Tab-separated table of C-alpha atoms in Angstrom:
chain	number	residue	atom	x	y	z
A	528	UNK	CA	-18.003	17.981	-9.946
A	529	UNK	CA	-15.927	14.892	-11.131
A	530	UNK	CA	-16.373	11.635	-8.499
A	531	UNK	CA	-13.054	8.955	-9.319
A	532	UNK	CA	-14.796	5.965	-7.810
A	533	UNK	CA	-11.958	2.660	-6.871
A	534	UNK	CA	-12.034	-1.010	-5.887
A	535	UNK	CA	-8.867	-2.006	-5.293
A	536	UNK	CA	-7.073	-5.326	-5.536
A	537	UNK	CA	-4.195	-6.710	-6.762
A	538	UNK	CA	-5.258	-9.084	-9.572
A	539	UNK	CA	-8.135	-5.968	-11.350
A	540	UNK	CA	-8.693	-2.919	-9.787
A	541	UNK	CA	-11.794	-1.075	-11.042
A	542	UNK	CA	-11.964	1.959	-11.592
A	543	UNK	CA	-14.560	4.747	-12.513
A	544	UNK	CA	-15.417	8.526	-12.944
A	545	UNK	CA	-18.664	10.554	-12.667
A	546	UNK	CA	-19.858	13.768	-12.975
A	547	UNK	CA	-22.823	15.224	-10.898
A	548	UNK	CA	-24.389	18.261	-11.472
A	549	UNK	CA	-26.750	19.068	-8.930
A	550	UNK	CA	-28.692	16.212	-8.859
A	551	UNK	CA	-27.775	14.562	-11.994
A	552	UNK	CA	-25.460	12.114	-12.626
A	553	UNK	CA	-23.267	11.078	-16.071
A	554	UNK	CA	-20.670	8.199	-17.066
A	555	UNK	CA	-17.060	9.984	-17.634
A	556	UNK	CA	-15.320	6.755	-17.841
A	557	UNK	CA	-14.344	3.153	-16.355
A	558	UNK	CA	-12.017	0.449	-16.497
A	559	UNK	CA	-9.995	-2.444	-14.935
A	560	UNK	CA	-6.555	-1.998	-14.070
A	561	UNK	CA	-4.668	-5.063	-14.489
A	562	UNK	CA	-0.952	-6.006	-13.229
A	563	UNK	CA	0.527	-9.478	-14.215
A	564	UNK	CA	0.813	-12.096	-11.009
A	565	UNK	CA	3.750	-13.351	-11.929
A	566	UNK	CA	5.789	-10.383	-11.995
A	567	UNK	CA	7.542	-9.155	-8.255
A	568	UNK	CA	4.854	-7.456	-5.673
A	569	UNK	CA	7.107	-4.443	-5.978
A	570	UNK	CA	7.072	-3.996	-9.817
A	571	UNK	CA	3.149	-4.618	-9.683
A	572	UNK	CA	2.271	-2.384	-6.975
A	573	UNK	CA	4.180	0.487	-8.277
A	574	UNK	CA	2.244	-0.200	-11.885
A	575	UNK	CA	-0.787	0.159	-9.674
A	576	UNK	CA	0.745	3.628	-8.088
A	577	UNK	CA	1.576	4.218	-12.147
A	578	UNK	CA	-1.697	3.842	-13.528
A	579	UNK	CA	-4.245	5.194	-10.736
A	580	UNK	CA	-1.789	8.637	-11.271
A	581	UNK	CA	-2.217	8.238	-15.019
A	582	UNK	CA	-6.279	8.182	-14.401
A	583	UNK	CA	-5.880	10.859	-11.916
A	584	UNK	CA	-4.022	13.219	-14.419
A	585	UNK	CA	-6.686	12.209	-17.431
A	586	UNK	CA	-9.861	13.008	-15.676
A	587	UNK	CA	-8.520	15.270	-12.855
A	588	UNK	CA	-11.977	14.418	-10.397
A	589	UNK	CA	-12.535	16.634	-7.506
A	590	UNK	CA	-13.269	14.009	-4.893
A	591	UNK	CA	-12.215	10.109	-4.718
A	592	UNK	CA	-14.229	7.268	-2.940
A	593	UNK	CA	-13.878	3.551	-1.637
A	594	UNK	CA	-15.771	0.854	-0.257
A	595	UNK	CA	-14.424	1.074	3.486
A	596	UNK	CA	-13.128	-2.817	4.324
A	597	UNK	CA	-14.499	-5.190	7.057
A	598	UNK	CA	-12.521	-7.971	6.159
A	599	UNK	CA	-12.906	-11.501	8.436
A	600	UNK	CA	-10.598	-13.076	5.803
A	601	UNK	CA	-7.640	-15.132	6.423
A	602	UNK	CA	-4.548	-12.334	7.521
A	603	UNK	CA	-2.286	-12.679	4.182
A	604	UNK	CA	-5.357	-11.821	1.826
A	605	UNK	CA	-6.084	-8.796	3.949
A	606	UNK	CA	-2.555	-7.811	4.107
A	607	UNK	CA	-1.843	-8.117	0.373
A	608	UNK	CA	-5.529	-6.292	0.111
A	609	UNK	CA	-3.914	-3.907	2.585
A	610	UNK	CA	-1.028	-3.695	0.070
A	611	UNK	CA	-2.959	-2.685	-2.960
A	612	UNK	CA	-5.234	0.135	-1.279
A	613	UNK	CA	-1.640	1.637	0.014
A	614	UNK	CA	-0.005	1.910	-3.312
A	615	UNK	CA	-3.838	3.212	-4.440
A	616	UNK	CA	-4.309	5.486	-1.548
A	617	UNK	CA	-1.073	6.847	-2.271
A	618	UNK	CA	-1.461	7.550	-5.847
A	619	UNK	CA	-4.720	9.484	-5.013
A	620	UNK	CA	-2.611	11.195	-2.139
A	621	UNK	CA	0.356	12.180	-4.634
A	622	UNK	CA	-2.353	13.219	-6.764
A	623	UNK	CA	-4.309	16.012	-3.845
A	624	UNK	CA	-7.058	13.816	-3.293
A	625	UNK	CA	-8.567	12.762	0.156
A	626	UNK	CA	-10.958	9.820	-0.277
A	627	UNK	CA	-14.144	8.861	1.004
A	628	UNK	CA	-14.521	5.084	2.607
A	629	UNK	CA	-18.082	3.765	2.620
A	630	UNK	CA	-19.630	0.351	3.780
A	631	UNK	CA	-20.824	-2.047	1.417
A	632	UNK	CA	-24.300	-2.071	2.661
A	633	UNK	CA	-24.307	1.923	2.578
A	634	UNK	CA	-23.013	1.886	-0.984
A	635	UNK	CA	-26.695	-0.720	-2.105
A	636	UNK	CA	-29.010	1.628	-0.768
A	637	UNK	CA	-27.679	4.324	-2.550
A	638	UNK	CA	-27.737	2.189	-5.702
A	639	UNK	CA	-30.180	-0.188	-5.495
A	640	UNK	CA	-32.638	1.274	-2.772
A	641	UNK	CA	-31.546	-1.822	-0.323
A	642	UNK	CA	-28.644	-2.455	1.618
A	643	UNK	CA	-28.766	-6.483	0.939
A	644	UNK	CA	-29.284	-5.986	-3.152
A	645	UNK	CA	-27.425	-8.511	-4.534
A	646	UNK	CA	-24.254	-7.922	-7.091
A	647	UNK	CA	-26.152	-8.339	-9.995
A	648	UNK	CA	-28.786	-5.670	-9.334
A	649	UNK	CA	-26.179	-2.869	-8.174
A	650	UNK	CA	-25.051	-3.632	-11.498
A	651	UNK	CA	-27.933	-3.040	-13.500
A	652	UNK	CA	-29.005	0.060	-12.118
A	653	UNK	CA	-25.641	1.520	-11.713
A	654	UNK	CA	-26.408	0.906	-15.368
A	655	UNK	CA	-29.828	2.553	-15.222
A	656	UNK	CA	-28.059	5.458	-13.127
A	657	UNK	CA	-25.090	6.078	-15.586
A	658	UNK	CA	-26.871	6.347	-18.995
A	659	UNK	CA	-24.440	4.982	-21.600
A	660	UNK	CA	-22.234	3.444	-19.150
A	661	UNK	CA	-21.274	-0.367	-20.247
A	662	UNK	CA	-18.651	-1.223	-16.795
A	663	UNK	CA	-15.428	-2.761	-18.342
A	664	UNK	CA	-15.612	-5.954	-15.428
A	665	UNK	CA	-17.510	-6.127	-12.102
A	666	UNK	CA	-14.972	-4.422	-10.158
A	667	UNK	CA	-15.014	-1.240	-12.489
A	668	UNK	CA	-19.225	-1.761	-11.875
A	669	UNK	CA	-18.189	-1.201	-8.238
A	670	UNK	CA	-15.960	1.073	-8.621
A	671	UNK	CA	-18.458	3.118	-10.424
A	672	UNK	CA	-21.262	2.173	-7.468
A	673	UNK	CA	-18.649	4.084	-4.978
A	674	UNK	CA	-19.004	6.639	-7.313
A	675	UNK	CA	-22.599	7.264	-7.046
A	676	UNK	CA	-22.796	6.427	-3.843
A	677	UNK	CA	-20.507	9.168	-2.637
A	678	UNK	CA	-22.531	11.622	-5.174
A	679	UNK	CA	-25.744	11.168	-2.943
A	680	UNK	CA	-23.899	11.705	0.284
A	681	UNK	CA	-22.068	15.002	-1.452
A	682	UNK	CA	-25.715	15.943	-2.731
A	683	UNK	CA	-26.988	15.551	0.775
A	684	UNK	CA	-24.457	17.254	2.846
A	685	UNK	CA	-24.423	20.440	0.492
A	686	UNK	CA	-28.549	20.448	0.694
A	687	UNK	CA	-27.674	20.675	4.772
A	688	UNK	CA	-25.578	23.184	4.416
A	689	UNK	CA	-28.028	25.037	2.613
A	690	UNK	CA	-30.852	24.742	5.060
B	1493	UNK	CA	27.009	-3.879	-3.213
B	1494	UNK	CA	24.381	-2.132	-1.341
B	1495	UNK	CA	21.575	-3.226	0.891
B	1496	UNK	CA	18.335	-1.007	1.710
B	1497	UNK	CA	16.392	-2.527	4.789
B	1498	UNK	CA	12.848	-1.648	5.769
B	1499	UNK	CA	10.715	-1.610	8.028
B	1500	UNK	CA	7.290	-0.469	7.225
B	1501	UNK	CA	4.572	0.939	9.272
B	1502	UNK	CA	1.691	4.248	9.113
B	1503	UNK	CA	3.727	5.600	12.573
B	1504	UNK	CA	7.662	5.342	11.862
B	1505	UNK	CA	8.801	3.451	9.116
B	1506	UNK	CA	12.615	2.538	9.962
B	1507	UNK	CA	15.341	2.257	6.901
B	1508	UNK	CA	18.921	1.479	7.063
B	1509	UNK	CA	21.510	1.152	3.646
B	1510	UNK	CA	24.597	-0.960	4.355
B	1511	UNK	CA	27.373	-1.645	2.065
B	1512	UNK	CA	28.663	-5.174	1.783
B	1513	UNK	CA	32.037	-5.992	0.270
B	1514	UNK	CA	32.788	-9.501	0.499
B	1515	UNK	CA	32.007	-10.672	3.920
B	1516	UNK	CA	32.608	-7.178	5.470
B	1517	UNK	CA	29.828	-4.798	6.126
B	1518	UNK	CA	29.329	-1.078	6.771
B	1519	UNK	CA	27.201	1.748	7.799
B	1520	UNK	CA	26.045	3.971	5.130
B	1521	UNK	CA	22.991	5.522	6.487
B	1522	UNK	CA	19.412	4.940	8.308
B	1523	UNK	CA	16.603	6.759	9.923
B	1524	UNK	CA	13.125	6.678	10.461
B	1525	UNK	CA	10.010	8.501	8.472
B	1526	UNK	CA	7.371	9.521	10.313
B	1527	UNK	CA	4.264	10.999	8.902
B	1528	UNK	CA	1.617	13.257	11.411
B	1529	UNK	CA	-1.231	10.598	12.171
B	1530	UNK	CA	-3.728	13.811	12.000
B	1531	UNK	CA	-3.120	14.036	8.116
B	1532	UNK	CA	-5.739	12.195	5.928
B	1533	UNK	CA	-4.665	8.444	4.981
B	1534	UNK	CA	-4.198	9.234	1.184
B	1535	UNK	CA	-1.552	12.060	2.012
B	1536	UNK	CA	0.763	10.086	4.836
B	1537	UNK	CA	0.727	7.331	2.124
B	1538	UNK	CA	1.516	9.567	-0.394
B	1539	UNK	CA	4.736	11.134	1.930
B	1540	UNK	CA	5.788	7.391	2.856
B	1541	UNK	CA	5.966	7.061	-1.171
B	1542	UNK	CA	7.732	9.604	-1.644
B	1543	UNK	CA	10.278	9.530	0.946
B	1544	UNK	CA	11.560	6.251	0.173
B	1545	UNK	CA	11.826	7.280	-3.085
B	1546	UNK	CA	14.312	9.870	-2.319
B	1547	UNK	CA	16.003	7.765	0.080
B	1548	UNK	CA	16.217	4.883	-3.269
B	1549	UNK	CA	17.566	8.820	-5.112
B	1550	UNK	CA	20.143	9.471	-2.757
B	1551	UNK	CA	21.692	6.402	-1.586
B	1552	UNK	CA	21.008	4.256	-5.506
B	1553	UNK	CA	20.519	0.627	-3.451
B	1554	UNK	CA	21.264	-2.733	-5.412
B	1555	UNK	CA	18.915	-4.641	-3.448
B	1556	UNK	CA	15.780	-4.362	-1.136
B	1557	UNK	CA	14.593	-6.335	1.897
B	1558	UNK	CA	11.738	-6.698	4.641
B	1559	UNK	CA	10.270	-8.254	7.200
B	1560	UNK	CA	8.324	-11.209	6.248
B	1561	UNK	CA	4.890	-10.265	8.296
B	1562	UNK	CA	2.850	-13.272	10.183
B	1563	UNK	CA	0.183	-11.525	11.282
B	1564	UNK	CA	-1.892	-12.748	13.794
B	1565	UNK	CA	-3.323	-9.545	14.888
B	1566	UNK	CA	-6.804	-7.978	14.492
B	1567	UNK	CA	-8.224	-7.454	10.878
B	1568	UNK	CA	-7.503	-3.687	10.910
B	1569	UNK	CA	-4.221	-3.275	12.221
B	1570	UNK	CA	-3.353	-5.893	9.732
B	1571	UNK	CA	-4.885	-3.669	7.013
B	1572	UNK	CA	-3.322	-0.524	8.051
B	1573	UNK	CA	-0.054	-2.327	8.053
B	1574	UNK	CA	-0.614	-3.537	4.472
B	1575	UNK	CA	-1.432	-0.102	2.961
B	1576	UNK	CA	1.949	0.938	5.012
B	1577	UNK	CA	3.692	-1.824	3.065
B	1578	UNK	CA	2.044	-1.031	-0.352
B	1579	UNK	CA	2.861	1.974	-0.152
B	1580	UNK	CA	6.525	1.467	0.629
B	1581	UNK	CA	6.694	-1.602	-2.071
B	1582	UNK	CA	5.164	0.592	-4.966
B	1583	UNK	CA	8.259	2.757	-4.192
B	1584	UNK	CA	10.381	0.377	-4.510
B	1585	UNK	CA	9.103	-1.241	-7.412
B	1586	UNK	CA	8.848	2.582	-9.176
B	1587	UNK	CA	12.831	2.615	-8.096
B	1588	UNK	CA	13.282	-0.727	-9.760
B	1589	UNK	CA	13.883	-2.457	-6.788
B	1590	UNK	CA	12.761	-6.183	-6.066
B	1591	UNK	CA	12.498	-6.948	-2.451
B	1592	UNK	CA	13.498	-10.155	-0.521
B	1593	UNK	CA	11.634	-10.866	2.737
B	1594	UNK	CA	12.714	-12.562	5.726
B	1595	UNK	CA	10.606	-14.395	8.648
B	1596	UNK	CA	11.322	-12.539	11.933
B	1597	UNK	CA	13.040	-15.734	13.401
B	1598	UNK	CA	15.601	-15.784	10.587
B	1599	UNK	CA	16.355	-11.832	10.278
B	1600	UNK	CA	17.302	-12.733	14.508
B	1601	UNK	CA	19.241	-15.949	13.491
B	1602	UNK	CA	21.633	-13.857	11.430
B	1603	UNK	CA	22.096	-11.036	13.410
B	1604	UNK	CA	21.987	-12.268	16.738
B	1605	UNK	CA	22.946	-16.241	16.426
B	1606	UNK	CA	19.528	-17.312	17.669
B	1607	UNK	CA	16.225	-17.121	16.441
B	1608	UNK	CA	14.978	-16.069	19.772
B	1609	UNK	CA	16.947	-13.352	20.708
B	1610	UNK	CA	15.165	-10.473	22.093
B	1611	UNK	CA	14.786	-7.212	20.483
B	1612	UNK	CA	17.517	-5.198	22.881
B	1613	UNK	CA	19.875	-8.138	21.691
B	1614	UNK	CA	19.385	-7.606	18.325
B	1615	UNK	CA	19.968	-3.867	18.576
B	1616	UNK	CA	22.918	-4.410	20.284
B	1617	UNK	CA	24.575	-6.716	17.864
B	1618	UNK	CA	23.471	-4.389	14.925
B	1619	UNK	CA	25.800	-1.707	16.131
B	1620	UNK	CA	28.286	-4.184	16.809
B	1621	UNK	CA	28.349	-5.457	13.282
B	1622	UNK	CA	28.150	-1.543	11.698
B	1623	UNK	CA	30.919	0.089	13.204
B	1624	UNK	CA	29.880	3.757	13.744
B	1625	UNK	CA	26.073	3.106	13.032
B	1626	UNK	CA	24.419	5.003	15.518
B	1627	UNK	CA	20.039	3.583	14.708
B	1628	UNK	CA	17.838	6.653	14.646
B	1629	UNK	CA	15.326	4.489	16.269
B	1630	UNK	CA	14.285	1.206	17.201
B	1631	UNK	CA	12.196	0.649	13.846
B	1632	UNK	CA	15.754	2.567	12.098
B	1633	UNK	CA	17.525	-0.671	13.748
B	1634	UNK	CA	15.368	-3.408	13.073
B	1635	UNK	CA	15.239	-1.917	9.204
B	1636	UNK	CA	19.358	-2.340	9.418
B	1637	UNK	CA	18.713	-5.910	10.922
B	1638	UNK	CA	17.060	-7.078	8.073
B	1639	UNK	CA	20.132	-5.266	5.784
B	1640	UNK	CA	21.825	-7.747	7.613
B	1641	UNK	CA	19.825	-10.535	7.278
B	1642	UNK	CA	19.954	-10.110	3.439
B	1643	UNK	CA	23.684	-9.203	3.300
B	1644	UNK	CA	24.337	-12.854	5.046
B	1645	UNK	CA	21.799	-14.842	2.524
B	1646	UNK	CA	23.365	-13.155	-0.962
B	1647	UNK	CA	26.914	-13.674	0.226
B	1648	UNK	CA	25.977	-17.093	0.767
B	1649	UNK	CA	24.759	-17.968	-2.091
B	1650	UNK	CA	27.446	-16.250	-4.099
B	1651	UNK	CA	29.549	-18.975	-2.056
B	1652	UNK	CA	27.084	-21.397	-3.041
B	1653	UNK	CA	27.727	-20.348	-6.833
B	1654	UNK	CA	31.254	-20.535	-7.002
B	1655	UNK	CA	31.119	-23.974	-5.018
């Protein structure tokens, strides 16, 4: 099972894939998806659109996750946030994938063993985690800690089901 | 020249295409998309891409515009709006489309003569200024107002250019 794990935004989007097989977990791939500021919002978001679709096409991943957003920001970031995840969400739409929206604190403890680790740790061991993995930038590091994340709450709802 | 007009949201996006020669307008088409709320976010994204796509396909629009948003609302809704937008914009910006945006106040300035006209107003004087334009909807009419909007700025700074 391939996991496409994304943290949107509109100056780098990470971006990262992982396979788990039953319990184990392995690096695919990573990166940073970056659109020029000073070209129109238009032209930028479709590049977004562009390149999540080319990724999507690549790796093909079964499943797609997100950190879920409780933003207390001023309105126009979360709006041109907003922006970004749409022309995301709809790339992984276009492409047959539903995705998975978990809270930052969820997305630690399934990394780091603690929902308050700090950025640097969730780093390291989604280093430790993903043998071989070197993240491209921070936000493909998250992107990749979305990843994992959603591969112990898949692990844990198919052990469920077995019960 | 032709004008495409917006107006984004996840529930009904409106759109409207006039055709401005000179200082005369017309009617070419509008209508609204809406996308079953029950269908995972990814996928109504994905069908908001895709049908303004076509609509960019089958009407081949020189120019773009939207509402300028000042949101004031809560976090979420502000959010959900954005994706709506990003979604749309990527479209656009795939269609090779720019899009000009227009504060709320203005868009009623131009249509209605006041910034402060209400919204039945507004839809009034849109189907008095597009002969035969019948608005699919409310959101079909405010996309056509902001046609309008745009149609008034570019002629007058074509005036301004030949000055």
């Amino acid at each position: 099972m391939l996991i496409l794990g994304v943290d949107p935004s509109l100056t780098a989007t990470g971006w990262g894939v992982i396979r788990m097989e039953g319990s184990r977990l392995g690096h695919i791939a990573n990166g940073t998806i970056k659109v020029p500021a000073k070209l129109a919002m238009p032209v930028r978001l479709s590049m977004l659109f562009a390149d999540v679709s080319a990724i999507i096409r690549a790796h093909e991943p079964d499943d797609a996750a997100m950190e879920e957003v409780f933003t207390n920001k001023n309105p126009q970031s979360t709006l041109k946030l907003g922006q970004a995840r749409g022309a995301v969400m709809a790339a992984l739409g276009a492409g047959g994938l539903d995705v998975a929206e978990y809270a930052p604190r969820l997305i630690k403890k399934a990394v780091a063993g603690t929902g308050t680790a700090e950025k640097r740790q969730v780093q390291a061991m989604v280093e430790r985690l993903l043998p071989g993995a070197r993240p491209d930038s921070l936000d493909a590091s998250d992107a990749l800690a979305v990843a994992i994340a959603h591969a112990g709450m898949a692990g844990r709802n198919r052990m469920m089901e077995g019960l």
